[in-house]
CSV table of C-alpha atoms in Angstrom, one decimal:
chain,number,residue,atom,x,y,z
A,1,MET,CA,-51.5,30.4,-7.4
A,2,LYS,CA,-49.4,32.6,-8.6
A,3,VAL,CA,-45.3,32.1,-9.0
A,4,LEU,CA,-45.1,35.1,-6.8
A,5,ASP,CA,-47.0,33.9,-4.9
A,6,LEU,CA,-46.1,30.7,-4.2
A,7,LEU,CA,-41.9,31.8,-3.8
A,8,SER,CA,-42.9,34.4,-1.2
A,9,PHE,CA,-45.2,32.8,0.7
A,10,SER,CA,-42.4,29.0,0.5
A,11,SER,CA,-39.9,31.4,1.5
A,12,GLY,CA,-41.6,32.9,4.7
A,13,ALA,CA,-42.7,30.0,6.0
A,14,LEU,CA,-38.8,28.7,5.3
A,15,VAL,CA,-37.6,32.3,7.5
A,16,MET,CA,-40.0,31.0,10.0
A,17,HIS,CA,-38.4,28.0,11.4
A,18,ARG,CA,-35.2,29.7,10.7
A,19,LEU,CA,-33.2,27.1,12.8
A,20,ARG,CA,-34.3,23.9,11.0
A,21,SER,CA,-33.9,25.0,7.8
A,22,LEU,CA,-30.3,26.6,8.4
A,23,LEU,CA,-29.6,22.7,9.6
A,24,SER,CA,-30.8,22.2,5.8
A,25,LEU,CA,-28.9,24.2,4.3
A,26,VAL,CA,-26.2,23.2,5.9
A,27,GLY,CA,-27.0,19.7,4.8
A,28,VAL,CA,-27.2,20.6,1.3
A,29,ALA,CA,-23.8,22.4,1.0
A,30,ILE,CA,-21.7,20.2,2.7
A,31,GLY,CA,-22.7,17.5,-0.1
A,32,VAL,CA,-22.6,20.4,-3.2
A,33,ALA,CA,-19.5,21.4,-1.7
A,34,ALA,CA,-18.0,17.7,-1.8
A,35,VAL,CA,-18.6,16.8,-4.7
A,36,VAL,CA,-17.8,19.9,-6.4
A,37,VAL,CA,-14.3,19.9,-4.4
A,38,LEU,CA,-13.2,16.8,-4.8
A,39,THR,CA,-13.9,16.2,-7.9
A,40,SER,CA,-12.0,18.9,-8.0
A,41,LEU,CA,-8.5,16.7,-7.3
A,42,GLY,CA,-9.2,14.0,-9.4
A,43,GLU,CA,-9.1,16.2,-12.3
A,44,GLY,CA,-6.5,18.6,-11.2
A,45,ALA,CA,-4.6,15.1,-10.2
A,46,ARG,CA,-5.1,14.3,-13.8
A,47,ARG,CA,-4.2,17.2,-15.3
A,48,TYR,CA,-1.1,17.4,-13.5
A,49,VAL,CA,0.0,13.3,-14.9
A,50,ARG,CA,-0.7,14.8,-18.7
A,51,GLY,CA,1.4,17.6,-17.8
A,52,GLN,CA,4.0,16.0,-16.9
A,53,PHE,CA,3.9,13.6,-19.8
A,54,GLU,CA,3.3,16.2,-22.7
A,55,SER,CA,6.7,18.3,-20.7
A,56,LEU,CA,8.8,15.8,-21.8
A,57,GLY,CA,7.2,17.2,-25.8
A,58,THR,CA,5.1,14.1,-28.0
A,59,ASN,CA,7.9,12.6,-30.5
A,60,LEU,CA,9.6,10.6,-27.3
A,61,LEU,CA,9.9,7.2,-27.7
A,62,ILE,CA,11.8,5.7,-24.0
A,63,VAL,CA,13.1,2.7,-24.0
A,64,LEU,CA,14.2,0.5,-20.8
A,65,PRO,CA,16.0,-3.5,-20.3
A,66,GLY,CA,14.0,-5.6,-20.1
A,67,LYS,CA,11.2,-7.7,-21.6
A,68,VAL,CA,7.8,-6.6,-20.8
A,69,GLU,CA,5.5,-10.3,-21.5
A,70,THR,CA,3.3,-10.6,-18.6
A,71,THR,CA,0.5,-7.3,-20.6
A,72,GLY,CA,-0.4,-4.6,-17.6
A,73,ALA,CA,2.5,-4.8,-15.8
A,74,MET,CA,4.7,-1.5,-15.5
A,75,PRO,CA,7.6,-1.6,-17.7
A,76,GLY,CA,10.5,-3.2,-16.9
A,77,MET,CA,9.8,-5.7,-14.5
A,78,GLY,CA,9.0,-8.5,-16.3
A,79,GLY,CA,11.6,-10.2,-16.3
A,80,ALA,CA,15.3,-10.3,-16.1
A,81,PRO,CA,16.2,-7.2,-17.7
A,82,ASN,CA,19.3,-7.4,-20.1
A,83,ASP,CA,22.5,-5.3,-20.7
A,84,LEU,CA,21.5,-1.8,-22.7
A,85,THR,CA,24.6,-0.6,-23.6
A,86,LEU,CA,26.4,2.4,-25.2
A,87,GLY,CA,27.2,0.1,-27.8
A,88,ASP,CA,22.8,-0.1,-29.0
A,89,VAL,CA,22.5,3.3,-28.4
A,90,GLU,CA,25.5,3.9,-31.6
A,91,ALA,CA,23.4,1.2,-33.3
A,92,LEU,CA,20.0,2.8,-33.0
A,93,ARG,CA,21.5,6.1,-34.2
A,94,ARG,CA,22.9,4.2,-37.4
A,95,GLY,CA,19.9,2.3,-38.0
A,96,ILE,CA,16.8,5.3,-37.4
A,97,PRO,CA,18.6,8.0,-39.3
A,98,PHE,CA,15.5,10.3,-39.6
A,99,ALA,CA,15.9,10.7,-35.3
A,100,LYS,CA,16.0,14.2,-34.4
A,101,ARG,CA,18.3,12.2,-31.8
A,102,ILE,CA,18.9,9.0,-29.0
A,103,VAL,CA,20.0,10.1,-25.6
A,104,PRO,CA,21.4,6.9,-23.6
A,105,ILE,CA,20.6,7.6,-19.9
A,106,ALA,CA,22.5,6.1,-16.7
A,107,MET,CA,21.1,7.1,-13.6
A,108,GLY,CA,22.2,6.8,-9.6
A,109,SER,CA,22.8,8.2,-6.5
A,110,GLU,CA,26.0,10.7,-5.4
A,111,THR,CA,27.3,12.9,-2.3
A,112,VAL,CA,28.7,16.1,-4.3
A,113,SER,CA,30.1,18.4,-1.8
A,114,HIS,CA,31.4,21.9,-2.1
A,115,ALA,CA,34.7,22.7,0.2
A,116,GLU,CA,32.5,21.2,3.9
A,117,ARG,CA,29.1,21.7,2.3
A,118,ARG,CA,28.1,18.6,0.8
A,119,ARG,CA,24.8,17.2,-0.6
A,120,GLN,CA,23.6,13.6,-1.2
A,121,VAL,CA,21.9,14.6,-5.6
A,122,ALA,CA,20.5,12.0,-7.8
A,123,ILE,CA,23.2,12.1,-10.8
A,124,VAL,CA,22.5,11.9,-14.0
A,125,GLY,CA,24.3,10.6,-16.9
A,126,ALA,CA,23.5,12.0,-20.5
A,127,THR,CA,24.7,13.5,-23.7
A,128,ALA,CA,24.4,16.9,-25.1
A,129,GLY,CA,20.9,15.8,-26.7
A,130,PHE,CA,19.9,15.8,-23.1
A,131,LEU,CA,18.4,18.8,-22.4
A,132,GLU,CA,16.4,20.1,-26.0
A,133,ALA,CA,14.3,15.7,-25.4
A,134,ARG,CA,13.7,16.4,-21.8
A,135,ARG,CA,12.3,20.9,-23.0
A,136,LEU,CA,15.0,21.6,-20.1
A,137,ALA,CA,16.4,25.0,-20.3
A,138,VAL,CA,20.4,27.1,-19.2
A,139,ALA,CA,20.3,29.2,-17.0
A,140,ALA,CA,23.6,29.9,-16.5
A,141,GLY,CA,27.1,28.9,-18.4
A,142,ARG,CA,26.5,25.8,-20.5
A,143,PHE,CA,25.4,22.3,-21.7
A,144,LEU,CA,27.8,19.6,-21.8
A,145,PRO,CA,29.4,19.2,-25.0
A,146,GLU,CA,28.9,17.8,-27.3
A,147,SER,CA,31.6,14.7,-27.5
A,148,ASP,CA,32.1,11.2,-27.8
A,149,MET,CA,29.8,8.8,-25.8
A,150,ASP,CA,32.4,7.1,-24.3
A,151,ARG,CA,34.1,10.2,-23.7
A,152,GLY,CA,33.3,11.4,-19.8
A,153,ALA,CA,34.9,14.5,-19.5
A,154,PRO,CA,34.7,15.4,-16.1
A,155,VAL,CA,32.3,18.3,-16.0
A,156,ALA,CA,29.1,18.7,-14.5
A,157,VAL,CA,25.8,20.1,-14.7
A,158,LEU,CA,23.4,21.5,-11.3
A,159,GLY,CA,20.2,22.0,-10.6
A,160,CYS,CA,19.5,25.4,-9.7
A,161,ASP,CA,18.6,23.8,-5.6
A,162,LEU,CA,21.5,22.2,-6.0
A,163,ALA,CA,24.4,25.3,-7.2
A,164,ARG,CA,22.2,27.5,-4.5
A,165,GLU,CA,23.3,25.5,-1.3
A,166,LEU,CA,26.9,24.2,-1.9
A,167,PHE,CA,28.1,27.5,-3.8
A,168,ARG,CA,25.3,29.8,-1.3
A,169,ALA,CA,26.3,33.6,-3.1
A,170,ASP,CA,29.3,32.3,-4.9
A,171,ASN,CA,29.3,32.1,-8.8
A,172,PRO,CA,29.5,28.5,-9.4
A,173,LEU,CA,30.6,28.5,-13.2
A,174,GLY,CA,33.9,27.3,-12.8
A,175,GLY,CA,34.4,25.6,-9.3
A,176,LEU,CA,34.9,22.7,-8.9
A,177,VAL,CA,32.1,19.9,-7.1
A,178,ARG,CA,33.4,16.9,-5.3
A,179,VAL,CA,31.0,13.8,-7.0
A,180,GLY,CA,31.8,10.6,-5.1
A,181,GLU,CA,35.9,10.5,-5.8
A,182,TRP,CA,35.6,13.1,-8.8
A,183,ARG,CA,36.9,15.7,-8.7
A,184,MET,CA,34.2,18.1,-12.0
A,185,ARG,CA,33.8,20.9,-12.4
A,186,VAL,CA,30.4,23.1,-12.6
A,187,ILE,CA,29.7,24.1,-16.5
A,188,GLY,CA,26.4,25.3,-16.3
A,189,VAL,CA,23.5,25.6,-14.4
A,190,LEU,CA,19.6,24.5,-14.7
A,191,GLU,CA,17.0,27.2,-15.1
A,192,PRO,CA,14.9,25.9,-11.8
A,193,ARG,CA,11.6,23.5,-13.2
A,194,GLY,CA,10.8,21.6,-10.1
A,195,MET,CA,9.2,18.2,-10.1
A,196,GLN,CA,9.1,16.3,-13.7
A,197,LEU,CA,8.3,12.5,-13.0
A,198,GLY,CA,9.0,12.0,-10.1
A,199,LEU,CA,12.7,14.0,-10.5
A,200,ASP,CA,13.4,16.8,-9.2
A,201,LEU,CA,15.2,18.6,-12.2
A,202,ASP,CA,16.6,21.5,-9.3
A,203,ASP,CA,17.9,19.2,-6.7
A,204,LEU,CA,20.8,16.7,-9.4
A,205,ALA,CA,24.3,17.0,-11.1
A,206,ILE,CA,24.5,16.3,-14.4
A,207,VAL,CA,27.3,14.6,-16.5
A,208,PRO,CA,28.7,12.9,-19.2
A,209,VAL,CA,26.8,8.7,-19.8
A,210,ALA,CA,31.1,8.0,-19.7
A,211,SER,CA,31.6,9.3,-16.8
A,212,ALA,CA,28.4,8.5,-14.5
A,213,MET,CA,28.7,4.5,-15.8
A,214,ARG,CA,32.5,5.0,-14.7
A,215,MET,CA,30.9,6.1,-11.8
A,216,PHE,CA,28.3,3.9,-10.8
A,217,ASN,CA,30.6,0.7,-11.9
A,218,ARG,CA,27.8,0.3,-14.7
A,219,ARG,CA,27.2,-1.4,-18.2
A,220,SER,CA,23.8,-1.4,-18.3
A,221,LEU,CA,22.3,2.5,-19.1
A,222,PHE,CA,18.4,3.2,-17.3
A,223,ARG,CA,17.0,4.7,-20.5
A,224,VAL,CA,16.9,5.9,-24.1
A,225,LEU,CA,14.8,8.0,-25.6
A,226,VAL,CA,13.9,8.2,-29.0
A,227,GLU,CA,13.1,11.7,-30.6
A,228,VAL,CA,11.7,11.8,-33.8
A,229,ASN,CA,10.4,14.8,-35.1
A,230,SER,CA,6.7,14.3,-35.5
A,231,PRO,CA,4.6,11.6,-33.8
A,232,ALA,CA,3.7,10.0,-37.1
A,233,GLN,CA,7.4,8.4,-36.6
A,234,ILE,CA,6.7,7.1,-33.6
A,235,ASP,CA,5.1,3.3,-34.7
A,236,LEU,CA,7.5,3.7,-37.4
A,237,ALA,CA,10.7,4.0,-34.2
A,238,LYS,CA,9.9,1.5,-32.3
A,239,GLU,CA,9.7,-1.2,-35.0
A,240,ARG,CA,13.0,0.1,-36.0
A,241,THR,CA,14.5,0.0,-32.2
A,242,LEU,CA,13.0,-3.2,-31.3
A,243,ALA,CA,14.1,-5.0,-34.2
A,244,ILE,CA,17.8,-3.6,-34.6
A,245,LEU,CA,18.1,-4.2,-30.6
A,246,ALA,CA,16.8,-7.7,-30.7
A,247,ALA,CA,19.9,-8.5,-33.7
A,248,ARG,CA,21.6,-7.4,-31.3
A,249,HIS,CA,21.2,-9.1,-28.3
A,250,GLY,CA,19.5,-12.3,-30.2
A,251,GLU,CA,16.0,-11.5,-29.1
A,252,GLU,CA,13.0,-9.3,-28.1
A,253,ASP,CA,14.4,-8.3,-24.5
A,254,VAL,CA,13.7,-4.1,-24.2
A,255,THR,CA,10.8,-1.8,-23.7
A,256,CYS,CA,9.4,0.7,-25.6
A,257,VAL,CA,7.1,3.0,-25.0
A,258,THR,CA,5.8,6.5,-25.5
A,259,GLN,CA,4.0,8.9,-23.2
A,260,ASP,CA,1.3,9.1,-24.5
A,261,SER,CA,0.5,5.6,-24.5
A,262,VAL,CA,1.2,5.6,-20.3
A,263,ALA,CA,0.2,9.1,-20.0
A,264,GLY,CA,-3.1,8.0,-21.7
A,265,ALA,CA,-3.6,4.8,-19.2
A,266,LEU,CA,-3.6,7.2,-16.2
A,267,ALA,CA,-5.6,9.9,-17.4
A,268,ALA,CA,-8.4,7.3,-17.5
A,269,ILE,CA,-6.9,5.7,-14.2
A,270,LEU,CA,-7.5,9.4,-12.6
A,271,ALA,CA,-11.1,9.7,-14.3
A,272,VAL,CA,-12.3,5.8,-12.9
A,273,LEU,CA,-11.4,8.1,-9.9
A,274,THR,CA,-13.0,11.3,-10.0
A,275,LEU,CA,-16.3,9.6,-11.1
A,276,ALA,CA,-15.5,6.8,-7.9
A,277,LEU,CA,-14.4,10.5,-6.2
A,278,ALA,CA,-18.0,12.1,-6.8
A,279,GLY,CA,-19.8,9.1,-6.6
A,280,ILE,CA,-18.8,9.1,-3.0
A,281,ALA,CA,-19.6,12.7,-2.5
A,282,GLY,CA,-23.3,11.9,-3.6
A,283,ILE,CA,-24.2,9.8,-1.4
A,284,SER,CA,-23.9,13.0,1.3
A,285,LEU,CA,-25.8,15.0,-0.9
A,286,SER,CA,-29.0,11.8,-0.4
A,287,VAL,CA,-27.8,11.9,3.7
A,288,ALA,CA,-28.9,15.9,2.7
A,289,GLY,CA,-31.7,15.2,1.8
A,290,ILE,CA,-33.0,12.8,3.9
A,291,GLY,CA,-33.0,16.3,6.3
A,292,ILE,CA,-34.7,18.1,3.7
A,293,MET,CA,-37.7,15.3,4.1
A,294,ASN,CA,-37.8,15.5,7.6
A,295,VAL,CA,-37.9,19.1,8.5
A,296,MET,CA,-40.5,19.3,5.8
A,297,LEU,CA,-42.6,16.4,7.1
A,298,VAL,CA,-41.8,18.4,11.1
A,299,SER,CA,-43.3,21.4,9.2
A,300,VAL,CA,-46.2,19.1,7.7
A,301,SER,CA,-47.2,18.3,11.1
A,302,GLU,CA,-47.0,21.5,12.9
A,303,ARG,CA,-48.4,23.9,10.2
A,304,THR,CA,-52.0,21.4,9.6
A,305,PRO,CA,-54.2,24.1,10.6
A,306,GLU,CA,-52.3,26.4,8.3
A,307,VAL,CA,-53.0,23.6,5.0
A,308,GLY,CA,-56.5,23.2,6.2
A,309,LEU,CA,-56.9,27.0,5.9
A,310,LEU,CA,-55.1,27.3,2.8
A,311,ARG,CA,-57.6,23.9,1.8
A,312,ALA,CA,-61.1,26.4,3.7
A,313,VAL,CA,-60.1,29.5,0.9
A,314,GLY,CA,-59.6,27.4,-2.3
A,315,ALA,CA,-56.6,25.6,-3.0
A,316,GLN,CA,-56.5,22.8,-4.1
A,317,ARG,CA,-54.4,19.8,-3.9
A,318,GLY,CA,-52.0,20.4,-6.3
A,319,ASP,CA,-51.4,24.3,-4.5
A,320,VAL,CA,-50.4,22.1,-1.6
A,321,ARG,CA,-48.6,20.4,-3.2
A,322,LEU,CA,-46.1,22.9,-5.1
A,323,VAL,CA,-45.8,24.8,-1.3
A,324,PHE,CA,-44.1,22.1,0.4
A,325,LEU,CA,-42.0,21.1,-3.1
A,326,ALA,CA,-41.0,25.3,-3.4
A,327,GLU,CA,-39.8,24.9,0.0
A,328,ALA,CA,-37.9,21.4,-0.6
A,329,GLY,CA,-36.8,23.1,-3.7
A,330,MET,CA,-35.6,26.0,-2.7
A,331,LEU,CA,-33.4,24.2,0.5
A,332,ALA,CA,-31.7,22.2,-1.9
A,333,VAL,CA,-31.2,25.5,-4.3
A,334,VAL,CA,-30.0,27.9,-1.3
A,335,GLY,CA,-27.9,25.4,-0.2
A,336,GLY,CA,-26.0,24.4,-3.8
A,337,ALA,CA,-25.4,27.6,-4.2
A,338,VAL,CA,-23.6,28.2,-0.1
A,339,GLY,CA,-22.4,24.7,-1.3
A,340,LEU,CA,-20.9,26.3,-4.8
A,341,ILE,CA,-19.0,29.1,-2.7
A,342,LEU,CA,-17.6,26.9,-0.3
A,343,ALA,CA,-16.2,25.0,-3.4
A,344,TRP,CA,-14.8,27.9,-4.7
A,345,VAL,CA,-13.0,28.5,-1.1
A,346,ALA,CA,-11.5,25.4,-0.8
A,347,THR,CA,-10.3,25.3,-4.6
A,348,ARG,CA,-8.7,28.3,-4.8
A,349,VAL,CA,-7.4,28.1,-0.6
A,350,LEU,CA,-5.8,24.3,-2.3
A,351,GLU,CA,-4.1,26.6,-5.4
A,352,LEU,CA,-2.3,29.0,-2.5
A,353,LEU,CA,-1.0,26.0,-0.8
A,354,TYR,CA,0.0,24.4,-3.7
A,355,PRO,CA,0.5,26.4,-6.8
A,356,ALA,CA,1.0,23.5,-9.4
A,357,PHE,CA,-1.7,21.3,-8.6
A,358,PRO,CA,-4.7,22.2,-11.1
A,359,ALA,CA,-7.3,21.6,-8.4
A,360,THR,CA,-10.1,23.1,-11.1
A,361,PRO,CA,-13.1,21.5,-10.4
A,362,PRO,CA,-14.9,20.3,-14.5
A,363,ALA,CA,-17.1,21.8,-15.2
A,364,TRP,CA,-19.6,18.7,-15.6
A,365,ALA,CA,-19.8,18.4,-11.8
A,366,VAL,CA,-20.9,22.1,-11.3
A,367,VAL,CA,-24.0,21.1,-12.8
A,368,ALA,CA,-24.2,18.3,-12.1
A,369,ALA,CA,-23.8,19.0,-8.3
A,370,LEU,CA,-26.4,22.4,-8.8
A,371,LEU,CA,-29.3,19.5,-10.4
A,372,VAL,CA,-28.6,16.3,-8.3
A,373,SER,CA,-29.2,19.0,-5.3
A,374,LEU,CA,-32.1,20.4,-6.8
A,375,VAL,CA,-33.7,16.1,-7.6
A,376,VAL,CA,-32.8,15.6,-3.8
A,377,GLY,CA,-34.5,18.0,-2.7
A,378,LEU,CA,-37.7,17.7,-4.7
A,379,VAL,CA,-37.6,14.2,-4.5
A,380,PHE,CA,-37.4,13.9,-1.0
A,381,GLY,CA,-39.8,16.9,-0.7
A,382,VAL,CA,-42.8,14.5,-2.3
A,383,LEU,CA,-44.1,12.5,0.7
A,384,PRO,CA,-44.6,15.9,3.0
A,385,ALA,CA,-45.5,17.3,-0.3
A,386,MET,CA,-48.3,14.3,-0.2
A,387,ARG,CA,-49.1,13.5,3.8
A,388,ALA,CA,-49.5,17.6,3.5
A,389,THR,CA,-52.5,16.7,0.2
A,390,ARG,CA,-54.1,13.9,1.7
A,391,LEU,CA,-54.9,16.2,4.9
A,392,ASP,CA,-58.7,16.2,5.7
A,393,PRO,CA,-59.4,20.6,5.8
A,394,VAL,CA,-62.2,20.1,8.0
A,395,ALA,CA,-60.1,18.2,10.9
A,396,ALA,CA,-56.8,20.7,9.5
A,397,LEU,CA,-58.6,23.5,11.0
A,398,SER,CA,-59.8,21.8,14.3
A,399,ARG,CA,-56.2,20.7,15.2
A,400,GLN,CA,-54.6,23.4,17.1
């Protein structure tokens, strides 16, 4: 039997049983769409996390108070944290001369008000180097001035959303805001950046680190950022940091992490999650395959005289087997194509709803979904095809 004749005969048989064929096709389409969409979500989460860390640059070392003793624990949760002070930062600046910048960070939450408008936002205490270390930019005015760390000037830089909410149409530059009980003058407004590692950079206020520590009555810093000139210097900077702080504190009581190590660990977790989601979605393809098998078994029962006629006019067992396998394969292929279209529409809708989330399916997931749908169709079409080939031609023709 020629290929064109085989395809024409099989497609005609499927069209004759539109409803059953459509239901099987829908089952395959949903299975393929589920695989592609779920892997898109997993891959999108992995890319989003990687992008969040890469936005910090690749040469950043993060120093946290407290020592992690147990492998696998979250940084800063392994033991009683010790104070990480401005004196430690000064020692690091002297002991790591190749560091591009070393930035102390204090964190808290406070009410920021102007006139009758007020908002509870995150307050970041930092120095002038925070702008470059976090890859930020100023939309208007200027950033924190270069000054001694222990001198806290009454100035603040606002996120764009906070500035718009407090000042509305007025120019915030030079305006006064009250941060808790502190009066501060606005010297700059940040460009929009959105969320970065869980911190909304558009809805915060940045003040000098000394001011923030006095404001929150704290001696210990939240973090210290050590930025070097190249990734090759990260390990050396980590060794120097641990040695300097161990000498000052009498023990190794801080944790040093790099964004590459954290991002790599999270990416590995999300990659496994993506595979798990693909496996779960693959189950629906198996269910769709069972549907194809049921349709083909019913088709064999209903088309017994047709099979007998094919055998009577000279069709071999292999030809009959190919007819039913071709029908199952066509259901799987067409269903897979429809599933890809549904998945494409779904991912485009996700991108419109969440522009920051890169919900793009990996190429392997698209290819695998199509191959699996075809294999499932053929595998579950074997039993009906074998059943058809075992029919006796004379007995098949005698059935009405």
